Short mmCIF file of C-alpha atoms in Angstrom, two decimals:
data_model
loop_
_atom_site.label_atom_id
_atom_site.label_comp_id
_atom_site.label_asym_id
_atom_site.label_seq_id
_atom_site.Cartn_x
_atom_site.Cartn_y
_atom_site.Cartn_z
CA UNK A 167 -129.98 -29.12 20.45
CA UNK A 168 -126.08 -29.12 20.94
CA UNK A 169 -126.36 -27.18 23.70
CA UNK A 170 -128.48 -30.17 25.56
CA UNK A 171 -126.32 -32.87 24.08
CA UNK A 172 -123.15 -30.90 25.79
CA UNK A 173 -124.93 -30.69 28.65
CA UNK A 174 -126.18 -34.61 28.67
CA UNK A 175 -121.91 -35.22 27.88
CA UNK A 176 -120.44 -37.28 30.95
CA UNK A 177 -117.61 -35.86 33.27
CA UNK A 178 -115.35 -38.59 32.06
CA UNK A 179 -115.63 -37.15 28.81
CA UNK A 180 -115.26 -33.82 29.21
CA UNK A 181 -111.85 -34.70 31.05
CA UNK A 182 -110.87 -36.92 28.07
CA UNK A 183 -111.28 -33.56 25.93
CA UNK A 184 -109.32 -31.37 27.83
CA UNK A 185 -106.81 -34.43 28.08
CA UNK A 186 -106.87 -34.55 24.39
CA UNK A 187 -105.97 -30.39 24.09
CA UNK A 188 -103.56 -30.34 26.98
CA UNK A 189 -102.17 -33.05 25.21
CA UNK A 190 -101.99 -31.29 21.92
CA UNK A 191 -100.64 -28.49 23.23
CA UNK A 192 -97.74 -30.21 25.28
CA UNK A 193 -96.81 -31.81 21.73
CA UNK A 194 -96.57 -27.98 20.00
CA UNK A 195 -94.59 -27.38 22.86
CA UNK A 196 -92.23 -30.34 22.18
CA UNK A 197 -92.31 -30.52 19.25
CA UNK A 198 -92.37 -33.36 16.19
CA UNK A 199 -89.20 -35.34 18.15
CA UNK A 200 -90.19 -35.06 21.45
CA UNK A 201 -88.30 -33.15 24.79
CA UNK A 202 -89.55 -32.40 27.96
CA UNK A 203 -92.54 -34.51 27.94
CA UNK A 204 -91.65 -37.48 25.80
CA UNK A 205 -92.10 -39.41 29.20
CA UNK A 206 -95.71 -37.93 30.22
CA UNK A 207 -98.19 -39.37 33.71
CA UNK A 208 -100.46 -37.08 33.94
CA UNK A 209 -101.19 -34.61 31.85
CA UNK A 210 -102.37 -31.80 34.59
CA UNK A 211 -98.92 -32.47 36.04
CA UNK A 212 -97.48 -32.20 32.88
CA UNK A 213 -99.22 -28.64 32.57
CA UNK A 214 -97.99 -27.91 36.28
CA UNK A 215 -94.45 -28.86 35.64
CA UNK A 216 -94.54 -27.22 32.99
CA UNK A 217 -95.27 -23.96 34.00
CA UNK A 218 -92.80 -24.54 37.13
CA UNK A 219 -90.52 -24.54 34.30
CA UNK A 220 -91.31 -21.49 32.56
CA UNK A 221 -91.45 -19.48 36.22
CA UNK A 222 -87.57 -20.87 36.99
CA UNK A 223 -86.31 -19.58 33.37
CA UNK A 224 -88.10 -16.53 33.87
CA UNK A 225 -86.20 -15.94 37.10
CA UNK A 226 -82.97 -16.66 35.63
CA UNK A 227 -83.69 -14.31 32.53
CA UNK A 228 -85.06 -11.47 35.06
CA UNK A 229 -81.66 -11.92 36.74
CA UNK A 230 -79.78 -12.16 33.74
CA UNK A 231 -81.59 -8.73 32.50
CA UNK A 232 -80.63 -7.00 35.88
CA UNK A 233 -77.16 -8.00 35.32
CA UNK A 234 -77.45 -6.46 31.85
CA UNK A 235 -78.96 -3.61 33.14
CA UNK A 236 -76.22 -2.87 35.80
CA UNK A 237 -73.53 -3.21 33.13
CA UNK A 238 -75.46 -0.71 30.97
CA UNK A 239 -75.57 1.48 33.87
CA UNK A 240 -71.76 1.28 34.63
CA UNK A 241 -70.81 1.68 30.79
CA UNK A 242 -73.26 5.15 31.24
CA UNK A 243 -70.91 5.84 33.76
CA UNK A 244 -67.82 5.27 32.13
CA UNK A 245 -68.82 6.85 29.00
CA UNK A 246 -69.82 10.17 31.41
CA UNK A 247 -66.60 10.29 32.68
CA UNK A 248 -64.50 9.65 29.43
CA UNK A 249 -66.77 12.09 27.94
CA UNK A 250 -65.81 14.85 30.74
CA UNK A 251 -62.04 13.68 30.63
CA UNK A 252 -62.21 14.62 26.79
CA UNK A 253 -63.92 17.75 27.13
CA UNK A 254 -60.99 18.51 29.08
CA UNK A 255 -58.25 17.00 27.45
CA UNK A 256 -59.83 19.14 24.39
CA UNK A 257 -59.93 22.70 26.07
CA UNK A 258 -56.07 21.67 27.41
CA UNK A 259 -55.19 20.89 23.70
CA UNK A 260 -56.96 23.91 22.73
CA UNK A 261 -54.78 26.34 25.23
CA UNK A 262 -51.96 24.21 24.57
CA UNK A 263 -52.26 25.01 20.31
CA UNK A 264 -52.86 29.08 21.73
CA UNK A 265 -49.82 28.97 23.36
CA UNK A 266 -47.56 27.36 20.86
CA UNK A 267 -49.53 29.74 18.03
CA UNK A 268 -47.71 32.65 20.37
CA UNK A 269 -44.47 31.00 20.83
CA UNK A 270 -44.14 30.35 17.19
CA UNK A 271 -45.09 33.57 16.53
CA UNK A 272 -42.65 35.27 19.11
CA UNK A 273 -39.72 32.41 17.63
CA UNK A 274 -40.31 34.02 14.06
CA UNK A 275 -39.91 37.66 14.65
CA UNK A 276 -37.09 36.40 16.66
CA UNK A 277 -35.28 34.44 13.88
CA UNK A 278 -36.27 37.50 11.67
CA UNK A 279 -34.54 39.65 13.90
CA UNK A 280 -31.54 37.39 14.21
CA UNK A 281 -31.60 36.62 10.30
CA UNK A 282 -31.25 40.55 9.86
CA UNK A 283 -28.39 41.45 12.18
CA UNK A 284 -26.81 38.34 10.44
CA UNK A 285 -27.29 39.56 7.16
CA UNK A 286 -26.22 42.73 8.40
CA UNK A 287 -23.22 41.69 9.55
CA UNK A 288 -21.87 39.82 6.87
CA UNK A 289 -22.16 42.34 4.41
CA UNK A 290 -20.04 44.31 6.43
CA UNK A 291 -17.41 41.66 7.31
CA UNK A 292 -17.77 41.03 3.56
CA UNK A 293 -17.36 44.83 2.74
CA UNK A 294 -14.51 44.97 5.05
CA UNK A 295 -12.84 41.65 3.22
CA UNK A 296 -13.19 43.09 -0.08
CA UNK A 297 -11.51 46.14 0.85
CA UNK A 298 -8.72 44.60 2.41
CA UNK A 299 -8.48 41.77 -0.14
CA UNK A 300 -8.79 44.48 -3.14
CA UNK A 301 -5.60 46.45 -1.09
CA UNK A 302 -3.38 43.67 -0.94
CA UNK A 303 -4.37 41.40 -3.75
CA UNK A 304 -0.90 42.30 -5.75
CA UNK A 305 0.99 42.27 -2.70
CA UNK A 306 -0.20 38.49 -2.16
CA UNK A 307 0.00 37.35 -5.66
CA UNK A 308 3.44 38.30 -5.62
CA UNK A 309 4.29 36.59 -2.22
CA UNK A 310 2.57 33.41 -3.72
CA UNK A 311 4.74 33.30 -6.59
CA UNK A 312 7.95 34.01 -4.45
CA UNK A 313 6.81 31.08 -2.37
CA UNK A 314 6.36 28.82 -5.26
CA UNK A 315 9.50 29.42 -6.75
CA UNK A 316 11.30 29.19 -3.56
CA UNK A 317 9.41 26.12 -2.74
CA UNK A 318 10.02 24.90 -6.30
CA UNK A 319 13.97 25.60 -5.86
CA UNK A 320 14.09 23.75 -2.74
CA UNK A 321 12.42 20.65 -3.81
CA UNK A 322 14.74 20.58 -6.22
CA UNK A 323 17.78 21.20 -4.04
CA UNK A 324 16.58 18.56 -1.98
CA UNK A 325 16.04 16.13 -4.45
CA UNK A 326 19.29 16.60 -5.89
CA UNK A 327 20.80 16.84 -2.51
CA UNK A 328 19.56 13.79 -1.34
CA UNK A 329 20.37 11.66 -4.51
CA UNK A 330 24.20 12.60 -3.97
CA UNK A 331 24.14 12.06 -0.34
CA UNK A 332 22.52 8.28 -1.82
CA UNK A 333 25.41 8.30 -4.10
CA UNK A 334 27.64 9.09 -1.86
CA UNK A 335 26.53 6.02 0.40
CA UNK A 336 26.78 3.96 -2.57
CA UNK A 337 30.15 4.73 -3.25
CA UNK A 338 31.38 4.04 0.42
CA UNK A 339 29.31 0.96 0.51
CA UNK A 340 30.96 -0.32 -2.56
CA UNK A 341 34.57 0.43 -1.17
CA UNK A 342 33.66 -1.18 2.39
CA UNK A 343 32.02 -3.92 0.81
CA UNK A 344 34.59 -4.92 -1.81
CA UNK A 345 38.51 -4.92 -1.09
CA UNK A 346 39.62 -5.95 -4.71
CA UNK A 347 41.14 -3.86 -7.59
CA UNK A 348 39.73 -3.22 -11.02
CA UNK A 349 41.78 -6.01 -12.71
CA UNK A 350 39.71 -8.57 -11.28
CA UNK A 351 35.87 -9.61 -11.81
CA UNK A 352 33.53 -7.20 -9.64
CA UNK A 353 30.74 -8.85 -7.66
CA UNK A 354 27.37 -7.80 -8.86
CA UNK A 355 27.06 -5.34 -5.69
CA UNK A 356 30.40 -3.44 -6.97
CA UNK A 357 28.84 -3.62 -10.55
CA UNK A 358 25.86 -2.23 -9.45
CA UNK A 359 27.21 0.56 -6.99
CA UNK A 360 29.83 1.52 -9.61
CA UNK A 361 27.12 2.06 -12.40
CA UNK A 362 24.58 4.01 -9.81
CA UNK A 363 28.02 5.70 -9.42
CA UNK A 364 28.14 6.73 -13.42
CA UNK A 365 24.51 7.84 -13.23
CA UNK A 366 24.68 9.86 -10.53
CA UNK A 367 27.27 11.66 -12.51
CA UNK A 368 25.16 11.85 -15.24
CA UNK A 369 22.28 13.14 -13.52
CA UNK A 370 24.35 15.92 -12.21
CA UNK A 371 26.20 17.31 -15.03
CA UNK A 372 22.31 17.03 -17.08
CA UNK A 373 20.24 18.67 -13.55
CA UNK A 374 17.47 20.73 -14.45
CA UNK A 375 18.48 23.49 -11.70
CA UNK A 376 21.48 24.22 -14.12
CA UNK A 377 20.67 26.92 -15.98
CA UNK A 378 22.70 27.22 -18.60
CA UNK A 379 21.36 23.68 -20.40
CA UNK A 380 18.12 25.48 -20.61
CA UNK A 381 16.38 25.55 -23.96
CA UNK A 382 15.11 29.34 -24.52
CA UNK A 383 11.77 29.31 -25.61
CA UNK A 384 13.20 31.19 -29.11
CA UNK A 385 15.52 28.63 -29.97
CA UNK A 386 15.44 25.16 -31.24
CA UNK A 387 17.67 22.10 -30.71
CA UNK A 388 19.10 20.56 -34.34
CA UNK A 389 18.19 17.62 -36.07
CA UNK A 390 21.47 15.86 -34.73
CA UNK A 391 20.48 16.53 -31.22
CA UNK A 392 16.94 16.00 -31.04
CA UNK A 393 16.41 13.93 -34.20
CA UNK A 394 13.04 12.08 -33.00
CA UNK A 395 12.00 15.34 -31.77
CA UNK A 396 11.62 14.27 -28.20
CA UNK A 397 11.36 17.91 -26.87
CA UNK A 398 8.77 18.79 -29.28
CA UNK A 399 6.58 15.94 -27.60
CA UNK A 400 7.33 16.30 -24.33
CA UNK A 401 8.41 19.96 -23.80
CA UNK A 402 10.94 21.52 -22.99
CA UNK A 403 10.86 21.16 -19.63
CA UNK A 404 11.96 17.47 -20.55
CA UNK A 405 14.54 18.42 -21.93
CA UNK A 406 17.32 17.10 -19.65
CA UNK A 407 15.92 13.59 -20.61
CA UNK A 408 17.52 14.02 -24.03
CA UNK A 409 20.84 15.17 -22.66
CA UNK A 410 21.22 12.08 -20.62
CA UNK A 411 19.92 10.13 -23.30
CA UNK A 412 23.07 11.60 -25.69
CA UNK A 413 25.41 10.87 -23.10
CA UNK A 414 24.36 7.70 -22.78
CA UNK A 415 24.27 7.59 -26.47
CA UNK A 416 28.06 8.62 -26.73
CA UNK A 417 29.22 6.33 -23.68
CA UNK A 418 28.10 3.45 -25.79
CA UNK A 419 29.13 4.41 -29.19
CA UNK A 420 32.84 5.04 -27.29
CA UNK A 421 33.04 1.95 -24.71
CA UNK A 422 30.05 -0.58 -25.75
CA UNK A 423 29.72 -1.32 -29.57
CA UNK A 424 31.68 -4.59 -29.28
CA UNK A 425 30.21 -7.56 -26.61
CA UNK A 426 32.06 -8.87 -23.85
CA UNK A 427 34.47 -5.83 -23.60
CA UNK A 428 36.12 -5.70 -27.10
CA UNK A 429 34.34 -2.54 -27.18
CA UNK A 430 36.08 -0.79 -24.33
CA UNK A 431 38.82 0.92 -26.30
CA UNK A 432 36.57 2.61 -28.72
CA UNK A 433 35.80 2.33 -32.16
CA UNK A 434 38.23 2.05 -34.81
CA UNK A 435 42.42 1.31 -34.60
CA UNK A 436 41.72 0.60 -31.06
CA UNK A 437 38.49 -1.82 -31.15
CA UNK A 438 40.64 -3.66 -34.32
CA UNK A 439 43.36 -4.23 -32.20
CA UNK A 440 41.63 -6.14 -29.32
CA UNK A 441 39.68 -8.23 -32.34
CA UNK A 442 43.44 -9.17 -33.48
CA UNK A 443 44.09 -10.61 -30.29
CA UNK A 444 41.11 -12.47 -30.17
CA UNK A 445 41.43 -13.54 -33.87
CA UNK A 446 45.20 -14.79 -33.16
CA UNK A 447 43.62 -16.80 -30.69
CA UNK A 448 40.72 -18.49 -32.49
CA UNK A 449 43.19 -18.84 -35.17
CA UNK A 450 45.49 -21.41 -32.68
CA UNK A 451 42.17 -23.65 -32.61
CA UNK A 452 40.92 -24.08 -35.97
CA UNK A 453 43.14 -21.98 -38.51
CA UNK A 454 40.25 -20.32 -39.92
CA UNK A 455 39.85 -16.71 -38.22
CA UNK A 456 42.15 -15.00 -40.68
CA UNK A 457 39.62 -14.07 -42.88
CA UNK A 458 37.20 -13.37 -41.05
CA UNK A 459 34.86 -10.36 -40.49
CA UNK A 460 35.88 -7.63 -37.33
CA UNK A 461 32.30 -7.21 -35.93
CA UNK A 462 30.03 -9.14 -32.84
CA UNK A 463 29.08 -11.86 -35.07
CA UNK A 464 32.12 -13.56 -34.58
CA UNK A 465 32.29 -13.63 -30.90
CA UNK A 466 28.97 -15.76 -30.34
CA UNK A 467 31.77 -18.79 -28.97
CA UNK A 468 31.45 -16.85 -25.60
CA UNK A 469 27.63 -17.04 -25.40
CA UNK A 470 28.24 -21.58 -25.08
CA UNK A 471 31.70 -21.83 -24.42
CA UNK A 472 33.26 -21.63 -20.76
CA UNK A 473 36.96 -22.01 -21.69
CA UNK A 474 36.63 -19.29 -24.45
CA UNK A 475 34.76 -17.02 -21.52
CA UNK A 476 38.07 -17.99 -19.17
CA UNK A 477 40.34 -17.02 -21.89
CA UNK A 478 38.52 -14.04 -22.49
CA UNK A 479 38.72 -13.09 -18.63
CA UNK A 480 42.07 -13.66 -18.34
CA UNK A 481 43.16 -11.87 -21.47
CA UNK A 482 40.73 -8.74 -19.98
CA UNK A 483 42.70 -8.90 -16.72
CA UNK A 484 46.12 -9.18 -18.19
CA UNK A 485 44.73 -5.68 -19.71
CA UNK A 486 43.57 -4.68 -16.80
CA UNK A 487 46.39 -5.25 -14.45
CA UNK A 488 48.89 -3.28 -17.12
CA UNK A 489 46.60 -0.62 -17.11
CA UNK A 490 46.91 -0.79 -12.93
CA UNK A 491 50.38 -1.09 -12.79
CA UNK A 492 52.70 2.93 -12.01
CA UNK A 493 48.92 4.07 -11.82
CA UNK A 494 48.66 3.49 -15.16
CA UNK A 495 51.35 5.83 -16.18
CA UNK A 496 53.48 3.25 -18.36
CA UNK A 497 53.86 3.88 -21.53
CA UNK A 498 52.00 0.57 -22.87
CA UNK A 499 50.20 1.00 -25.74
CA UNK A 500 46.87 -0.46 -23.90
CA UNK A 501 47.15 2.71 -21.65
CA UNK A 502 47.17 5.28 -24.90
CA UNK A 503 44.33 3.61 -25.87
CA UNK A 504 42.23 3.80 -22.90
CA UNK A 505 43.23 7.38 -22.70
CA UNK A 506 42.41 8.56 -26.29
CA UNK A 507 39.36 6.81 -25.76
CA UNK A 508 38.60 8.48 -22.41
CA UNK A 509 39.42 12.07 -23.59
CA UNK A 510 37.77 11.16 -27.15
CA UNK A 511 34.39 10.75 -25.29
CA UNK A 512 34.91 13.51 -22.67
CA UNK A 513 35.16 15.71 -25.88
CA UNK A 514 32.13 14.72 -27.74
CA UNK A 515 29.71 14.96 -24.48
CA UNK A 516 31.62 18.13 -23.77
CA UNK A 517 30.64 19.06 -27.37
CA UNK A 518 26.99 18.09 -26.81
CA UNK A 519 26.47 20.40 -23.76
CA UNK A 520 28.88 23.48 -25.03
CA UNK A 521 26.47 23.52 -28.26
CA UNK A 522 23.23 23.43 -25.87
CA UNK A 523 24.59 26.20 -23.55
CA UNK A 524 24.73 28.38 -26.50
CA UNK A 525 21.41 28.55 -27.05
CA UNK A 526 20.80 30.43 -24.05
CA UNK A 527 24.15 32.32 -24.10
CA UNK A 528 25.96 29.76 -21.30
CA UNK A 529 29.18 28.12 -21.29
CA UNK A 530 30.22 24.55 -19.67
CA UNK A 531 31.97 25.08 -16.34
CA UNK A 532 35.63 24.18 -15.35
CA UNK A 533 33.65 21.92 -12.77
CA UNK A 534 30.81 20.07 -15.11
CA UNK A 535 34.12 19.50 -17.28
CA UNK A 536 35.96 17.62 -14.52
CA UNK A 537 32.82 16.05 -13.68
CA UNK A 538 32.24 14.62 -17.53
CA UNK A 539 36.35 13.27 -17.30
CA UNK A 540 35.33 11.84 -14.17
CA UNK A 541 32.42 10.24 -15.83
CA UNK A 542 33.94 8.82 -18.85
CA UNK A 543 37.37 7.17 -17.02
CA UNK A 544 34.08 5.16 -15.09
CA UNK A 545 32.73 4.22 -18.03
CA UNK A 546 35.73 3.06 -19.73
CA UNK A 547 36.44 0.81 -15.71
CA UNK A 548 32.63 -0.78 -16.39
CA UNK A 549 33.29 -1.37 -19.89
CA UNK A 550 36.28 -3.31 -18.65
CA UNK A 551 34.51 -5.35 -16.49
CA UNK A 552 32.59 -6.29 -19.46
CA UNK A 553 35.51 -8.58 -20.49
CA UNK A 554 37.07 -9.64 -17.37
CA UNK A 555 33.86 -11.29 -16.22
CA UNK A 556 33.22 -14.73 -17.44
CA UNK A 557 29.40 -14.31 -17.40
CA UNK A 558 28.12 -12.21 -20.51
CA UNK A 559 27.45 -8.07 -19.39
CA UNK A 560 25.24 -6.19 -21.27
CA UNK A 561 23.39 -2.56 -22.11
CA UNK A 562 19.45 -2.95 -21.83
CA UNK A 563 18.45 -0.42 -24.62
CA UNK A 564 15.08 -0.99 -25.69
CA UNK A 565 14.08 0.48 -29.71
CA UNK A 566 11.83 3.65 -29.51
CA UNK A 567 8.44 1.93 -29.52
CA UNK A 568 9.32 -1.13 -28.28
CA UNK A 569 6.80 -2.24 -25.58
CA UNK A 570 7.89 -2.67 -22.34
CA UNK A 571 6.65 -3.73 -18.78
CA UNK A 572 7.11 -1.27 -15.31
CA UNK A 573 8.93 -3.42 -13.16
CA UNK A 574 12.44 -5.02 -12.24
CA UNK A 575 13.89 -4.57 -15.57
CA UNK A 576 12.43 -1.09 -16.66
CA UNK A 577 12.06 1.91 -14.98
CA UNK A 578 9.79 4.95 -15.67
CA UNK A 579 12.06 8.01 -15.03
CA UNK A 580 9.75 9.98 -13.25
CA UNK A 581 7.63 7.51 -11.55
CA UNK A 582 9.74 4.46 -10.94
CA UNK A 583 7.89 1.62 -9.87
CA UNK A 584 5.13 3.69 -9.31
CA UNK A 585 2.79 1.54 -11.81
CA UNK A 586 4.12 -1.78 -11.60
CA UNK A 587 2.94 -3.79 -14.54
CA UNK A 588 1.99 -0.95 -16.76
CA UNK A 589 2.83 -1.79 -20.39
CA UNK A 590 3.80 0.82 -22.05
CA UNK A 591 5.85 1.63 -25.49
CA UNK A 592 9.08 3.59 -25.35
CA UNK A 593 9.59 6.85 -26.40
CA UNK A 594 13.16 8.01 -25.05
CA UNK A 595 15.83 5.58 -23.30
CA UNK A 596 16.73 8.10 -20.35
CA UNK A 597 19.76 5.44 -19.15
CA UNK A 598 20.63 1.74 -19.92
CA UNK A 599 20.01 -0.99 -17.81
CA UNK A 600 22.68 -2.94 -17.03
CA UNK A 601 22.04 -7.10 -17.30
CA UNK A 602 24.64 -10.34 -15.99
CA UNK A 603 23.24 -13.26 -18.31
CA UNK A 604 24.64 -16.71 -16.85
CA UNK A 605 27.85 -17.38 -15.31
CA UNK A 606 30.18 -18.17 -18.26
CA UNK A 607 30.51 -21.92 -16.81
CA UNK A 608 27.55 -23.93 -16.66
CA UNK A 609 25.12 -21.35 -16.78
CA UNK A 610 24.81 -19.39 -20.35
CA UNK A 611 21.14 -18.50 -20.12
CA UNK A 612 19.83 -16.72 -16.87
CA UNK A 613 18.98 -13.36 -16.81
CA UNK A 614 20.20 -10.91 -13.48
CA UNK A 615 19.17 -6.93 -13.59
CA UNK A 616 21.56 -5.69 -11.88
CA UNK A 617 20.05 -2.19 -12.60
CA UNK A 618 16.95 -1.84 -14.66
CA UNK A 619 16.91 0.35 -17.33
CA UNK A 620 15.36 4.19 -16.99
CA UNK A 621 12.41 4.72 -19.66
CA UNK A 622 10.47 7.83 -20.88
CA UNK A 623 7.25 6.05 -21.92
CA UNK A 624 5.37 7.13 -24.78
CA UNK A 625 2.57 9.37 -24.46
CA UNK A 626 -0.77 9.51 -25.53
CA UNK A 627 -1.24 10.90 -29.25
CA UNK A 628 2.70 11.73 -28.97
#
């Protein structure tokens, strides 16, 4: 029955069916929110135009695809040819790692080879050495020593040689320099050349290269030599250190116990009789010096006073200018003085260095004895000087273990100035210094080294 209705169905409405499902079909194609046909006429066309469509973006996809399909084709290539280029690159590498296995191989045996004869020959160079070294070993042992010694002896001739050649330059320094005689005030470049001068001496009756002031390694010095027992600490390879130091000892005990040059005429009779002159004088002023005491204490009036220094300078030149006069040949009693006080300590140093010869069976020379007269008629000048300058002169003798700084005032008298600044404490006083405080005048408090003082520091555990 359907079948007739269909067929009874009009053309119009067959056409509005297939309207209605091209329609449909354009909207799946669009979709909900419309596209291509949002703006339909017909909807054949719409079909038509459509499918125009689809045949244009198939065209540009089938030309895309060739594209595509050429590239492909070219990377096929590409990848063929890399591929052959490694193959070879491979079977080079290959040869290459062959070749280097040989050379290695052939560089091995060589160094073997070359590691052989080389072992080889040093074990006969070494043989050879041994033999020779094992021949003469005694022969050069002995040579060394004979250098060292000689080298020894001539760094010590060379020192000493070349500190009285600086002595020497001292000495004609001081007499080009200053044209004045001994009865007047030296200049602090006289004071200091003249008291280089009286170490110098010092340091060359003391030397180490003399032998016969050698302490045997059997003997001992006594307790009145050595009391501290300096040698015992330091060695006796020191021991010329504690000769100078009882020189210096003696020149002070003999020429310095008194300040500001009472002192200069020795101890006793002599140092009594300058204090009487000085007593008579403080006696004009006040009437009170008669009683008392003979000893530094009462001289402190020259450490404020400048016309007590002037009287004391002129007094000490008066002195000095008797002493001067015939060469000091008169027979004033100032000149015996001096003179028992000069031989008095050329005797006791004497002393000193006869009684260390002994120990190693030695005896002081005719010349170290002219040399130790020579010294002491220098000190006795200095000590002089002590009075006849206004300004107060003074010994720098520091107390064992006293603790003093390296620098312009002390020495160290092996190293010098060598470590500037070190503190250290002092074990030996090898020489004095020698200070200028003030000018007598206006001036009663500054300090001038005009040589520093020579130290043996303290060691270590000493």
């Amino acid at each position: 029955m359907s079948l007739f209705r269909r067929e009874r169905e009009s053309a119009s409405t067959v056409k509005k069916v297939f309207a209605a499902r091209i329609n449909e079909f354009l909207n799946r194609v669009d979709g909900p929110g419309g596209g291509f046909f949002s703006r339909r006429g017909s909807s054949l066309d719409d079909v038509f135009t459509w499918g125009q469509k689809l045949l244009d973006e198939k065209k540009i996809l089938e030309q895309q695809l060739t594209q595509c399909v050429d590239q492909w084709q070219d990377g096929e290539k590409k990848i063929h040819k890399l591929t052959k280029a490694r193959d070879l690159a491979e079977s080079q590498l290959e040869n290459t790692s062959l070749n280097l296995q040989t050379a290695l191989t052939d560089i091995n045996k060589e160094k073997m080879d070359r590691e052989r004869e080389r072992l080889e020959t040093k074990q006969y160079y070494e043989s050879s050495m041994n033999r020779l070294t094992m021949g003469h070993s005694t022969d050069m042992q002995k040579a060394v020593s004979r250098h060292r010694e000689d080298m020894a002896n001539v760094a010590l001739h060379h020192k000493e040689e070349i500190g009285r050649l600086n002595a020497y330059i001292d000495k004609l320094v001081g007499q080009l320099l200053i044209n004045q005689n001994d009865s007047e005030a030296w200049p602090d470049e006289k004071l200091k050349v003249k008291f280089r001068e009286l170490q110098r001496l010092v340091e060359s009756v003391t030397s180490p290269s003399l032998t016969e002031f050698r302490i045997p390694p059997n003997q001992q010095l006594g307790l009145h030599l050595d009391p501290a027992n300096f040698v015992g600490r330091a060695g006796r390879g020191k021991s010329h250190f504690l000769l100078k130091n009882k020189i210096w000892a003696i020149f002070r005990e003999q020429f310095f116990t008194v300040p500001f040059g009472f002192g200069a005429f020795g101890p006793g009779k002599a140092q009594g009789e300058l204090m009487n002159i000085y007593f008579a004088w403080w006696k004009t002023l006040d009437g009170s010096a008669g009683t008392a005491s003979r000893d530094g204490e009462n001289l402190t009036i020259f450490r404020r006073d400048r016309l007590a220094n002037k009287w004391r300078s002129a007094t000490f030149q008066s002195i000095g200018a008797a002493l001067v006069a015939n060469g000091g040949r008169d027979l004033a009693p100032v000149a015996k003085l001096s003179a028992d006080n000069v031989n008095q300590t050329a005797t006791r140093i004497i002393s000193v260095l006869s009684e260390v010869s002994k120990l190693s069976d030695g005896r002081v020379s005719g010349d170290i004895e002219d040399e130790v007269r020579e010294m002491a008629n220098l000190c006795f000048s200095i000590a002089l000087q002590f009075g006849i300058h206004t300004a107060q002169l003074r010994l720098s003798v520091p107390d064992r273990g006293e603790q003093i700084t390296i620098g312009d005032e002390f020495r160290d008298c092996q190293d010098g100035e060598r470590y500037k600044g070190t503190v250290y404490a002092v074990d030996l006083v090898v020489v004095p210094g020698l200070q200028k405080i003030g000018d007598g005048g206006s001036d009663m408090t500054t300090k001038h080294i005009v040589v520093p003082c020579g130290i043996y520091p303290e060691l270590p555990n000493s």
